[in-house]
């Protein structure tokens, strides 16, 4: 009997030790990721290195075609080129980017391209984050609105027509456990998306077109299942649905 309990104790201690090693390895890996990403932000806060001005030679831009730039976060980065004649598309989206980062890099990544049209999709990475003191949700939402407005104004100052997309709805499903410590609750995110989108609609004006991607993709505040890739991203069918609508906006803008 004593040998049996000793054997059980050894197994239990082995299990505890193994679990501890796995958890510590996981924590170390996450800490290293955080350390590297923090240093990367310090060295290049707005990802200026992502697109050098040499990546597209001015000579390679066909002046006979209307130049369209997709600008914003990963949702912009993944946006496929619409099939529209007499247009050329350049993508300047960066995954994980906030509206503040997008605003700060606009001049470096967009201005020199001298685009005719700029399509902006940004904001979700602001709204999903838990506020850090002394920030509040209200501060984050208001800053997001202001940054989108300023990006639209910068686009106008270039002489471009800006198509400001409403923020896509989030997808279906539960928030992953590992994200719950740094994300707002899903109902809060949904509420903030609706508030920013209401503001986006108010921006419509001279050379500012509002493209209601939220309405195209969503139903009852969520991305339609057949358009959902994950909580934050849409699939190829979702982009095809957007492109069918945006093609009609682009055609009259051909220079």
Coordinates of C-alpha atoms in Angstrom, one line a residue:
X1 CA 0.0 0.0 0.0
X2 CA 2.8 2.4 0.9
X3 CA 4.6 1.6 -2.4
X4 CA 1.3 2.3 -4.2
X5 CA 0.9 5.7 -2.6
X6 CA 4.5 6.5 -3.2
X7 CA 4.1 5.7 -6.9
X8 CA 1.0 7.9 -7.0
X9 CA 2.8 10.7 -5.4
X10 CA 5.7 10.5 -7.9
X11 CA 3.2 10.6 -10.7
X12 CA 1.5 13.6 -9.3
X13 CA 4.7 15.5 -8.7
X14 CA 5.9 14.6 -12.2
X15 CA 2.6 15.9 -13.6
X16 CA 2.9 19.1 -11.6
X17 CA 6.5 19.6 -12.7
X18 CA 5.7 18.9 -16.3
X19 CA 2.7 21.3 -16.3
X20 CA 4.9 23.9 -14.6
X21 CA 7.6 23.6 -17.2
X22 CA 5.0 23.9 -20.0
X23 CA 3.4 27.0 -18.5
X24 CA 6.8 28.6 -17.9
X25 CA 7.9 27.9 -21.4
X26 CA 4.6 29.4 -22.7
X27 CA 5.0 32.5 -20.4
X28 CA 8.6 32.9 -21.5
X29 CA 7.6 32.7 -25.2
X30 CA 4.9 35.3 -24.7
X31 CA 7.2 37.5 -22.7
X32 CA 9.8 37.3 -25.5
X33 CA 7.2 38.2 -28.1
X34 CA 6.1 41.1 -26.1
X35 CA 9.8 42.3 -25.6
X36 CA 10.5 42.0 -29.3
X37 CA 7.3 43.7 -30.3
X38 CA 7.8 46.5 -27.8
X39 CA 11.4 47.1 -29.1
X40 CA 10.1 47.1 -32.6
X41 CA 7.6 49.8 -31.8
X42 CA 10.3 51.8 -30.2
X43 CA 12.5 51.5 -33.2
X44 CA 9.8 52.0 -35.8
X45 CA 6.6 53.2 -34.2
X46 CA 4.5 53.4 -37.4
X47 CA 6.1 50.7 -39.5
X48 CA 7.8 53.1 -42.0
X49 CA 10.1 50.4 -43.1
X50 CA 7.2 48.3 -44.4
X51 CA 6.8 50.3 -47.6
X52 CA 9.9 52.1 -48.8
X53 CA 9.3 54.9 -51.3
X54 CA 11.6 52.9 -53.7
X55 CA 9.2 49.9 -53.7
X56 CA 7.2 51.5 -56.5
X57 CA 9.0 53.7 -59.0
X58 CA 7.0 56.7 -60.1
X59 CA 7.8 55.6 -63.7
X60 CA 5.9 52.4 -63.2
X61 CA 2.7 54.1 -62.5
X62 CA 0.5 54.3 -65.6
X63 CA -0.7 57.9 -65.8
X64 CA -3.4 56.8 -68.2
X65 CA -5.1 54.9 -65.4
X66 CA -6.7 56.1 -62.2
X67 CA -4.5 55.2 -59.2
X68 CA -6.3 53.8 -56.2
X69 CA -4.6 53.2 -52.8
X70 CA -6.0 50.9 -50.1
X71 CA -4.9 52.3 -46.8
X72 CA -5.3 51.1 -43.2
X73 CA -5.0 48.0 -41.1
X74 CA -5.0 44.2 -41.9
X75 CA -8.5 44.5 -43.3
X76 CA -7.2 47.0 -45.9
X77 CA -4.0 44.9 -46.4
X78 CA -6.1 41.9 -47.3
X79 CA -8.4 43.8 -49.7
X80 CA -8.2 42.2 -53.1
X81 CA -8.1 44.4 -56.2
X82 CA -11.5 45.0 -57.7
X83 CA -11.8 44.0 -61.4
X84 CA -12.3 47.5 -62.9
X85 CA -10.9 48.6 -66.2
X86 CA -8.6 51.6 -66.4
X87 CA -7.7 51.5 -62.7
X88 CA -4.5 50.5 -61.0
X89 CA -4.4 49.5 -57.3
X90 CA -1.7 49.9 -54.7
X91 CA -2.0 48.5 -51.2
X92 CA -0.6 50.3 -48.2
X93 CA -2.4 48.4 -45.4
X94 CA -0.5 47.1 -42.3
X95 CA -1.7 44.4 -40.0
X96 CA -2.4 45.3 -36.4
X97 CA -2.2 49.0 -37.0
X98 CA -4.3 51.6 -35.1
X99 CA -5.8 54.7 -36.6
X100 CA -3.1 56.8 -34.9
X101 CA -0.4 54.8 -36.6
X102 CA -2.1 55.1 -39.9
X103 CA -2.4 58.8 -39.6
X104 CA 1.2 59.3 -38.7
X105 CA 2.6 57.2 -41.6
X106 CA 0.2 58.6 -44.3
X107 CA 2.6 61.2 -45.7
X108 CA 5.4 58.7 -46.0
X109 CA 3.5 55.8 -47.5
X110 CA 0.8 57.5 -49.5
X111 CA 1.5 61.1 -50.5
X112 CA 4.4 60.4 -52.9
X113 CA 2.1 58.0 -54.9
X114 CA -0.1 61.0 -55.8
X115 CA -3.2 58.7 -55.9
X116 CA -6.5 59.8 -57.5
X117 CA -8.5 57.7 -55.0
X118 CA -7.7 56.5 -51.4
X119 CA -9.8 53.8 -49.8
X120 CA -9.5 53.9 -46.0
X121 CA -10.4 51.0 -43.7
X122 CA -9.1 51.5 -40.2
X123 CA -10.2 51.5 -36.6
X124 CA -10.9 48.0 -35.3
X125 CA -7.5 47.7 -33.6
X126 CA -8.3 50.9 -31.6
X127 CA -11.7 49.6 -30.5
X128 CA -10.7 46.0 -29.5
X129 CA -8.1 47.2 -27.0
X130 CA -8.7 47.5 -23.3
X131 CA -8.1 51.1 -22.3
X132 CA -5.0 51.8 -20.3
X133 CA -5.1 54.4 -17.5
X134 CA -5.7 57.3 -17.8
X135 CA -7.5 56.4 -21.1
X136 CA -11.1 55.4 -21.1
X137 CA -13.2 53.8 -23.8
X138 CA -14.6 57.3 -24.6
X139 CA -11.1 58.6 -25.1
X140 CA -10.2 55.8 -27.5
X141 CA -13.4 56.1 -29.5
X142 CA -13.1 59.9 -29.8
X143 CA -9.4 59.6 -30.9
X144 CA -10.4 57.0 -33.5
X145 CA -13.0 59.3 -35.0
X146 CA -10.5 62.2 -35.0
X147 CA -7.8 60.1 -36.7
X148 CA -10.2 58.9 -39.4
X149 CA -11.2 62.5 -40.0
X150 CA -7.6 63.7 -40.3
X151 CA -6.7 60.9 -42.7
X152 CA -9.7 62.0 -44.9
X153 CA -8.5 65.6 -44.7
X154 CA -4.9 64.6 -45.7
X155 CA -6.4 62.7 -48.7
X156 CA -8.3 65.8 -49.7
X157 CA -5.2 67.9 -49.4
X158 CA -3.5 65.6 -52.0
X159 CA -6.3 66.4 -54.4
X160 CA -7.6 62.8 -54.1
X161 CA -11.1 61.5 -53.6
X162 CA -11.2 59.5 -50.4
X163 CA -13.6 56.6 -49.9
X164 CA -13.9 56.1 -46.2
X165 CA -15.2 52.7 -45.4
X166 CA -17.2 52.1 -42.3
X167 CA -15.5 49.6 -39.9
X168 CA -16.3 46.0 -40.7
X169 CA -18.4 44.2 -38.0
X170 CA -16.7 41.6 -36.0
X171 CA -17.1 37.9 -36.7
X172 CA -19.0 35.3 -34.9
X173 CA -17.7 33.2 -32.1
X174 CA -16.3 33.6 -28.6
X175 CA -13.2 35.7 -27.7
X176 CA -10.1 33.4 -27.4
X177 CA -9.1 32.9 -23.8
X178 CA -5.6 34.3 -24.5
X179 CA -7.1 37.5 -25.8
X180 CA -9.5 38.2 -22.9
X181 CA -6.9 39.9 -20.8
X182 CA -6.2 42.5 -23.5
X183 CA -9.4 42.9 -25.4
X184 CA -12.6 44.6 -24.5
X185 CA -15.7 42.5 -24.3
X186 CA -17.4 41.7 -27.6
X187 CA -20.5 43.8 -26.8
X188 CA -18.3 46.8 -26.0
X189 CA -16.4 46.4 -29.3
X190 CA -19.7 46.1 -31.2
X191 CA -21.1 49.2 -29.5
X192 CA -18.0 51.2 -30.3
X193 CA -17.9 50.1 -33.9
X194 CA -21.5 51.4 -34.3
X195 CA -20.6 54.7 -32.7
X196 CA -17.6 55.3 -34.9
X197 CA -19.5 54.2 -38.0
X198 CA -22.2 56.7 -37.3
X199 CA -19.5 59.4 -37.2
X200 CA -18.0 58.1 -40.4
X201 CA -21.3 58.7 -42.2
X202 CA -21.2 62.4 -41.0
X203 CA -17.9 62.9 -42.9
X204 CA -19.6 62.6 -46.3
X205 CA -18.8 65.8 -48.3
X206 CA -16.6 67.3 -51.1
X207 CA -14.5 64.4 -52.4
X208 CA -15.3 62.3 -49.3
X209 CA -17.4 59.2 -50.2
X210 CA -18.7 57.0 -47.4
X211 CA -18.6 53.3 -48.3
X212 CA -20.9 51.3 -45.9
X213 CA -18.9 48.0 -45.7
X214 CA -20.6 47.4 -42.3
X215 CA -24.0 47.2 -44.0
X216 CA -22.8 44.9 -46.8
X217 CA -21.0 42.5 -44.6
X218 CA -23.1 42.4 -41.5
X219 CA -26.4 41.1 -40.0
X220 CA -27.5 41.9 -36.5
X221 CA -24.1 43.5 -35.7
X222 CA -22.0 40.5 -36.8
X223 CA -20.3 39.6 -40.0
X224 CA -22.4 37.2 -42.0
X225 CA -21.3 33.6 -41.5
X226 CA -20.4 33.1 -45.2
X227 CA -18.1 36.2 -45.1
X228 CA -16.4 35.3 -41.8
X229 CA -12.8 34.2 -41.5
X230 CA -12.3 34.9 -37.8
X231 CA -13.4 37.5 -35.2
X232 CA -11.6 40.3 -36.9
X233 CA -11.2 39.3 -40.6
X234 CA -13.4 38.5 -43.5
X235 CA -12.8 35.8 -46.2
X236 CA -12.4 36.1 -49.9
X237 CA -16.2 35.9 -50.4
X238 CA -16.5 39.0 -48.1
X239 CA -14.1 41.0 -50.2
X240 CA -15.8 39.9 -53.4
X241 CA -19.1 41.3 -52.0
X242 CA -17.4 44.5 -51.1
X243 CA -15.7 44.8 -54.6
X244 CA -19.0 44.3 -56.4
X245 CA -20.3 47.4 -54.6
X246 CA -17.2 49.5 -54.7
X247 CA -16.7 49.0 -58.4
X248 CA -19.8 51.1 -58.9
X249 CA -18.3 53.9 -56.8
X250 CA -15.0 53.8 -58.7
X251 CA -16.2 53.8 -62.3
X252 CA -17.3 57.5 -62.3
X253 CA -14.0 58.5 -60.7
X254 CA -11.9 57.4 -63.7
X255 CA -9.8 60.5 -64.6

